[in-house]
Amino acid sequence: MTKRIYVVDDNVDVVEIATRFYESRGYETREFFDADSLLEAIAKGETPDLIIMDTDMPGIKGYEACRRLKKSDNHTTHIKIIGMSGEDYKDKWNEAGADHYFSKPLNLFEVLNKTKELLGE
């Protein structure tokens, strides 16, 4: 079964590059430009296998959305989450329950290797 990855970032270029990168490797992707939209989609029953999410976006911060998914809802705690940021927010992401954290700029091949590891591939 094809793994589903959601990319969440308010930077359109980052989202497009990441989704194309994952799609070219056989993953199904969905784009979100803020964490609020992501949480709404998940509340409606959409469930990704992995989320890669920025920290600073309009509305809810990425690590706060992570906290809600990992620590507030038993139906979403299994979703793997990779946090990313241009600044050092590693502690906030760890406290929120993220499975991994990367600083920008991203090395997509490192992200892909971590994705495969988290998804058991």
Short mmCIF file of N, CA and C in Angstrom, two decimals:
data_model
loop_
_atom_site.label_atom_id
_atom_site.label_comp_id
_atom_site.label_asym_id
_atom_site.label_seq_id
_atom_site.Cartn_x
_atom_site.Cartn_y
_atom_site.Cartn_z
N MET A 1 0.83 -1.17 0.00
CA MET A 1 0.00 0.00 0.00
C MET A 1 0.89 1.25 0.00
N THR A 2 0.51 2.24 -0.78
CA THR A 2 1.26 3.48 -0.89
C THR A 2 1.16 4.27 0.40
N LYS A 3 2.30 4.74 0.89
CA LYS A 3 2.33 5.55 2.10
C LYS A 3 1.93 6.99 1.76
N ARG A 4 1.19 7.61 2.68
CA ARG A 4 0.69 8.97 2.48
C ARG A 4 1.48 9.94 3.37
N ILE A 5 2.03 10.97 2.73
CA ILE A 5 2.81 11.98 3.44
C ILE A 5 2.17 13.34 3.23
N TYR A 6 1.97 14.07 4.33
CA TYR A 6 1.45 15.42 4.28
C TYR A 6 2.60 16.39 4.51
N VAL A 7 2.71 17.38 3.65
CA VAL A 7 3.74 18.41 3.76
C VAL A 7 3.05 19.71 4.18
N VAL A 8 3.52 20.30 5.28
CA VAL A 8 2.86 21.48 5.85
C VAL A 8 3.89 22.59 6.03
N ASP A 9 3.73 23.65 5.24
CA ASP A 9 4.65 24.79 5.31
C ASP A 9 3.98 25.96 4.61
N ASP A 10 4.19 27.17 5.11
CA ASP A 10 3.59 28.33 4.46
C ASP A 10 4.44 28.83 3.29
N ASN A 11 5.59 28.23 3.07
CA ASN A 11 6.43 28.57 1.94
C ASN A 11 6.06 27.65 0.76
N VAL A 12 5.46 28.22 -0.26
CA VAL A 12 4.97 27.45 -1.41
C VAL A 12 6.11 26.67 -2.07
N ASP A 13 7.28 27.27 -2.19
CA ASP A 13 8.40 26.59 -2.83
C ASP A 13 8.82 25.34 -2.06
N VAL A 14 8.89 25.44 -0.75
CA VAL A 14 9.26 24.28 0.08
C VAL A 14 8.24 23.16 -0.11
N VAL A 15 6.97 23.51 -0.09
CA VAL A 15 5.90 22.51 -0.24
C VAL A 15 6.00 21.84 -1.60
N GLU A 16 6.15 22.62 -2.66
CA GLU A 16 6.22 22.05 -4.01
C GLU A 16 7.44 21.15 -4.18
N ILE A 17 8.59 21.60 -3.71
CA ILE A 17 9.80 20.79 -3.84
C ILE A 17 9.65 19.48 -3.07
N ALA A 18 9.17 19.57 -1.83
CA ALA A 18 9.03 18.36 -1.01
C ALA A 18 8.00 17.39 -1.59
N THR A 19 6.86 17.90 -2.04
CA THR A 19 5.84 16.99 -2.57
C THR A 19 6.32 16.34 -3.86
N ARG A 20 6.95 17.10 -4.73
CA ARG A 20 7.49 16.48 -5.97
C ARG A 20 8.55 15.44 -5.65
N PHE A 21 9.40 15.74 -4.70
CA PHE A 21 10.45 14.81 -4.29
C PHE A 21 9.84 13.50 -3.79
N TYR A 22 8.87 13.60 -2.89
CA TYR A 22 8.23 12.39 -2.36
C TYR A 22 7.43 11.66 -3.43
N GLU A 23 6.68 12.38 -4.25
CA GLU A 23 5.88 11.74 -5.29
C GLU A 23 6.76 11.00 -6.29
N SER A 24 7.92 11.54 -6.61
CA SER A 24 8.82 10.88 -7.56
C SER A 24 9.39 9.59 -6.99
N ARG A 25 9.21 9.38 -5.71
CA ARG A 25 9.67 8.16 -5.05
C ARG A 25 8.51 7.25 -4.67
N GLY A 26 7.33 7.53 -5.22
CA GLY A 26 6.19 6.64 -5.05
C GLY A 26 5.27 6.91 -3.89
N TYR A 27 5.47 8.00 -3.18
CA TYR A 27 4.58 8.33 -2.07
C TYR A 27 3.40 9.16 -2.57
N GLU A 28 2.29 9.03 -1.88
CA GLU A 28 1.14 9.89 -2.11
C GLU A 28 1.30 11.10 -1.19
N THR A 29 1.07 12.29 -1.70
CA THR A 29 1.26 13.49 -0.87
C THR A 29 0.02 14.37 -0.87
N ARG A 30 -0.01 15.24 0.12
CA ARG A 30 -1.01 16.29 0.17
C ARG A 30 -0.34 17.52 0.75
N GLU A 31 -0.68 18.67 0.22
CA GLU A 31 -0.07 19.93 0.62
C GLU A 31 -0.99 20.71 1.55
N PHE A 32 -0.38 21.32 2.56
CA PHE A 32 -1.07 22.24 3.45
C PHE A 32 -0.17 23.44 3.67
N PHE A 33 -0.77 24.62 3.78
CA PHE A 33 0.02 25.83 3.95
C PHE A 33 -0.13 26.43 5.34
N ASP A 34 -0.83 25.72 6.22
CA ASP A 34 -0.91 26.09 7.63
C ASP A 34 -1.36 24.86 8.42
N ALA A 35 -1.05 24.88 9.70
CA ALA A 35 -1.37 23.73 10.56
C ALA A 35 -2.86 23.62 10.83
N ASP A 36 -3.57 24.75 10.81
CA ASP A 36 -5.02 24.70 11.04
C ASP A 36 -5.71 23.83 9.99
N SER A 37 -5.35 24.01 8.73
CA SER A 37 -5.94 23.21 7.64
C SER A 37 -5.60 21.74 7.79
N LEU A 38 -4.38 21.46 8.20
CA LEU A 38 -3.97 20.08 8.45
C LEU A 38 -4.85 19.45 9.52
N LEU A 39 -4.99 20.13 10.64
CA LEU A 39 -5.80 19.59 11.74
C LEU A 39 -7.26 19.39 11.34
N GLU A 40 -7.80 20.30 10.52
CA GLU A 40 -9.17 20.15 10.03
C GLU A 40 -9.31 18.89 9.18
N ALA A 41 -8.36 18.66 8.28
CA ALA A 41 -8.41 17.48 7.41
C ALA A 41 -8.33 16.20 8.24
N ILE A 42 -7.47 16.18 9.23
CA ILE A 42 -7.33 14.99 10.07
C ILE A 42 -8.60 14.79 10.91
N ALA A 43 -9.18 15.88 11.39
CA ALA A 43 -10.43 15.78 12.16
C ALA A 43 -11.56 15.20 11.31
N LYS A 44 -11.49 15.38 9.99
CA LYS A 44 -12.51 14.84 9.09
C LYS A 44 -12.23 13.39 8.70
N GLY A 45 -11.16 12.82 9.25
CA GLY A 45 -10.89 11.41 9.03
C GLY A 45 -9.74 11.09 8.10
N GLU A 46 -9.09 12.09 7.56
CA GLU A 46 -7.92 11.82 6.72
C GLU A 46 -6.74 11.48 7.64
N THR A 47 -6.04 10.41 7.32
CA THR A 47 -4.94 10.00 8.17
C THR A 47 -3.69 9.71 7.35
N PRO A 48 -2.68 10.58 7.47
CA PRO A 48 -1.43 10.31 6.78
C PRO A 48 -0.58 9.32 7.57
N ASP A 49 0.42 8.78 6.91
CA ASP A 49 1.39 7.93 7.61
C ASP A 49 2.47 8.79 8.25
N LEU A 50 2.76 9.93 7.61
CA LEU A 50 3.81 10.81 8.10
C LEU A 50 3.46 12.25 7.74
N ILE A 51 3.83 13.17 8.63
CA ILE A 51 3.67 14.60 8.38
C ILE A 51 5.05 15.24 8.51
N ILE A 52 5.41 16.04 7.54
CA ILE A 52 6.60 16.87 7.66
C ILE A 52 6.10 18.30 7.72
N MET A 53 6.47 19.01 8.83
CA MET A 53 5.79 20.27 9.11
C MET A 53 6.76 21.34 9.60
N ASP A 54 6.56 22.54 9.08
CA ASP A 54 7.33 23.71 9.49
C ASP A 54 6.88 24.18 10.87
N THR A 55 7.70 25.01 11.48
CA THR A 55 7.38 25.57 12.79
C THR A 55 6.52 26.82 12.69
N ASP A 56 7.04 27.83 12.02
CA ASP A 56 6.37 29.14 11.97
C ASP A 56 5.47 29.25 10.75
N MET A 57 4.18 29.27 11.02
CA MET A 57 3.16 29.43 9.98
C MET A 57 2.05 30.29 10.56
N PRO A 58 1.19 30.83 9.70
CA PRO A 58 0.04 31.57 10.22
C PRO A 58 -0.82 30.65 11.09
N GLY A 59 -1.35 31.19 12.17
CA GLY A 59 -2.19 30.39 13.04
C GLY A 59 -1.37 29.56 14.01
N ILE A 60 -1.70 28.31 14.12
CA ILE A 60 -1.06 27.40 15.06
C ILE A 60 0.38 27.10 14.63
N LYS A 61 1.31 27.14 15.58
CA LYS A 61 2.70 26.75 15.32
C LYS A 61 2.73 25.25 15.04
N GLY A 62 3.69 24.84 14.24
CA GLY A 62 3.82 23.43 13.89
C GLY A 62 3.96 22.52 15.09
N TYR A 63 4.79 22.92 16.06
CA TYR A 63 4.98 22.06 17.23
C TYR A 63 3.72 21.98 18.09
N GLU A 64 2.87 23.01 18.06
CA GLU A 64 1.60 22.94 18.80
C GLU A 64 0.65 21.95 18.11
N ALA A 65 0.61 21.98 16.77
CA ALA A 65 -0.19 20.99 16.04
C ALA A 65 0.32 19.59 16.32
N CYS A 66 1.63 19.44 16.38
CA CYS A 66 2.23 18.14 16.71
C CYS A 66 1.78 17.69 18.09
N ARG A 67 1.84 18.57 19.06
CA ARG A 67 1.42 18.24 20.42
C ARG A 67 -0.04 17.74 20.45
N ARG A 68 -0.90 18.43 19.71
CA ARG A 68 -2.31 18.04 19.67
C ARG A 68 -2.47 16.64 19.07
N LEU A 69 -1.72 16.37 18.02
CA LEU A 69 -1.83 15.07 17.35
C LEU A 69 -1.20 13.95 18.17
N LYS A 70 -0.09 14.23 18.81
CA LYS A 70 0.66 13.19 19.51
C LYS A 70 0.19 12.97 20.95
N LYS A 71 -0.34 14.02 21.59
CA LYS A 71 -0.61 13.90 23.02
C LYS A 71 -2.06 14.12 23.40
N SER A 72 -2.90 14.55 22.47
CA SER A 72 -4.29 14.87 22.84
C SER A 72 -5.32 13.95 22.21
N ASP A 73 -4.93 13.18 21.21
CA ASP A 73 -5.90 12.36 20.49
C ASP A 73 -5.34 10.96 20.27
N ASN A 74 -5.94 9.98 20.92
CA ASN A 74 -5.46 8.61 20.80
C ASN A 74 -5.53 8.06 19.38
N HIS A 75 -6.36 8.67 18.53
CA HIS A 75 -6.50 8.21 17.15
C HIS A 75 -5.38 8.71 16.24
N THR A 76 -4.56 9.65 16.73
CA THR A 76 -3.51 10.23 15.88
C THR A 76 -2.10 10.08 16.45
N THR A 77 -1.98 9.46 17.61
CA THR A 77 -0.64 9.35 18.22
C THR A 77 0.32 8.52 17.38
N HIS A 78 -0.19 7.64 16.54
CA HIS A 78 0.66 6.78 15.72
C HIS A 78 1.24 7.49 14.50
N ILE A 79 0.71 8.64 14.12
CA ILE A 79 1.19 9.35 12.94
C ILE A 79 2.60 9.84 13.21
N LYS A 80 3.51 9.53 12.33
CA LYS A 80 4.90 9.97 12.45
C LYS A 80 4.98 11.43 12.04
N ILE A 81 5.72 12.23 12.81
CA ILE A 81 5.83 13.66 12.52
C ILE A 81 7.29 14.08 12.55
N ILE A 82 7.70 14.77 11.48
CA ILE A 82 9.01 15.38 11.39
C ILE A 82 8.81 16.89 11.42
N GLY A 83 9.41 17.54 12.40
CA GLY A 83 9.36 19.00 12.48
C GLY A 83 10.55 19.60 11.75
N MET A 84 10.36 20.81 11.26
CA MET A 84 11.46 21.50 10.58
C MET A 84 11.34 23.00 10.83
N SER A 85 12.50 23.66 10.86
CA SER A 85 12.50 25.09 11.10
C SER A 85 13.82 25.69 10.66
N GLY A 86 13.78 26.99 10.35
CA GLY A 86 14.99 27.72 10.02
C GLY A 86 15.74 28.15 11.27
N GLU A 87 15.12 28.03 12.41
CA GLU A 87 15.74 28.36 13.69
C GLU A 87 15.76 27.11 14.55
N ASP A 88 16.39 27.21 15.70
CA ASP A 88 16.49 26.03 16.57
C ASP A 88 15.27 25.91 17.48
N TYR A 89 14.37 25.04 17.09
CA TYR A 89 13.18 24.74 17.88
C TYR A 89 13.17 23.26 18.30
N LYS A 90 14.33 22.64 18.27
CA LYS A 90 14.40 21.20 18.54
C LYS A 90 13.75 20.83 19.88
N ASP A 91 14.03 21.60 20.92
CA ASP A 91 13.45 21.29 22.24
C ASP A 91 11.93 21.36 22.22
N LYS A 92 11.38 22.37 21.57
CA LYS A 92 9.91 22.49 21.50
C LYS A 92 9.30 21.31 20.75
N TRP A 93 9.94 20.91 19.64
CA TRP A 93 9.43 19.76 18.88
C TRP A 93 9.54 18.47 19.70
N ASN A 94 10.65 18.29 20.40
CA ASN A 94 10.81 17.10 21.24
C ASN A 94 9.75 17.06 22.33
N GLU A 95 9.51 18.21 22.98
CA GLU A 95 8.48 18.28 24.03
C GLU A 95 7.09 17.98 23.47
N ALA A 96 6.87 18.34 22.22
CA ALA A 96 5.56 18.12 21.58
C ALA A 96 5.37 16.67 21.14
N GLY A 97 6.44 15.88 21.15
CA GLY A 97 6.32 14.47 20.78
C GLY A 97 6.70 14.14 19.35
N ALA A 98 7.39 15.07 18.66
CA ALA A 98 7.80 14.81 17.28
C ALA A 98 8.73 13.60 17.22
N ASP A 99 8.67 12.89 16.11
CA ASP A 99 9.52 11.72 15.92
C ASP A 99 10.93 12.10 15.47
N HIS A 100 11.05 13.30 14.87
CA HIS A 100 12.37 13.79 14.47
C HIS A 100 12.26 15.28 14.17
N TYR A 101 13.41 15.93 14.11
CA TYR A 101 13.46 17.37 13.83
C TYR A 101 14.65 17.64 12.91
N PHE A 102 14.44 18.50 11.91
CA PHE A 102 15.51 18.94 11.01
C PHE A 102 15.54 20.46 11.00
N SER A 103 16.74 21.02 10.94
CA SER A 103 16.91 22.46 10.73
C SER A 103 16.98 22.71 9.24
N LYS A 104 16.40 23.83 8.81
CA LYS A 104 16.50 24.24 7.41
C LYS A 104 17.83 24.95 7.21
N PRO A 105 18.43 24.89 6.05
CA PRO A 105 17.91 24.25 4.84
C PRO A 105 18.00 22.73 4.96
N LEU A 106 17.02 22.07 4.36
CA LEU A 106 16.93 20.62 4.43
C LEU A 106 17.79 19.94 3.38
N ASN A 107 18.34 18.81 3.76
CA ASN A 107 18.94 17.90 2.80
C ASN A 107 17.87 16.85 2.54
N LEU A 108 17.24 16.90 1.37
CA LEU A 108 16.10 16.03 1.11
C LEU A 108 16.44 14.55 1.20
N PHE A 109 17.67 14.18 0.90
CA PHE A 109 18.04 12.77 1.00
C PHE A 109 18.14 12.32 2.46
N GLU A 110 18.58 13.22 3.35
CA GLU A 110 18.56 12.90 4.79
C GLU A 110 17.12 12.77 5.27
N VAL A 111 16.26 13.66 4.81
CA VAL A 111 14.85 13.60 5.18
C VAL A 111 14.23 12.31 4.65
N LEU A 112 14.55 11.93 3.42
CA LEU A 112 14.03 10.69 2.85
C LEU A 112 14.50 9.48 3.66
N ASN A 113 15.77 9.45 4.05
CA ASN A 113 16.27 8.34 4.85
C ASN A 113 15.53 8.24 6.19
N LYS A 114 15.29 9.39 6.82
CA LYS A 114 14.56 9.39 8.10
C LYS A 114 13.10 8.98 7.86
N THR A 115 12.51 9.43 6.76
CA THR A 115 11.14 9.05 6.41
C THR A 115 11.03 7.53 6.30
N LYS A 116 11.94 6.94 5.55
CA LYS A 116 11.93 5.48 5.37
C LYS A 116 12.08 4.75 6.70
N GLU A 117 12.98 5.27 7.54
CA GLU A 117 13.18 4.67 8.86
C GLU A 117 11.90 4.74 9.70
N LEU A 118 11.28 5.92 9.74
CA LEU A 118 10.07 6.08 10.54
C LEU A 118 8.90 5.24 10.02
N LEU A 119 8.86 5.05 8.70
CA LEU A 119 7.78 4.28 8.10
C LEU A 119 8.08 2.78 8.02
N GLY A 120 9.24 2.38 8.52
CA GLY A 120 9.62 0.97 8.54
C GLY A 120 9.90 0.40 7.18
N GLU A 121 10.45 1.22 6.32
CA GLU A 121 10.75 0.76 4.95
C GLU A 121 12.22 0.40 4.78
#
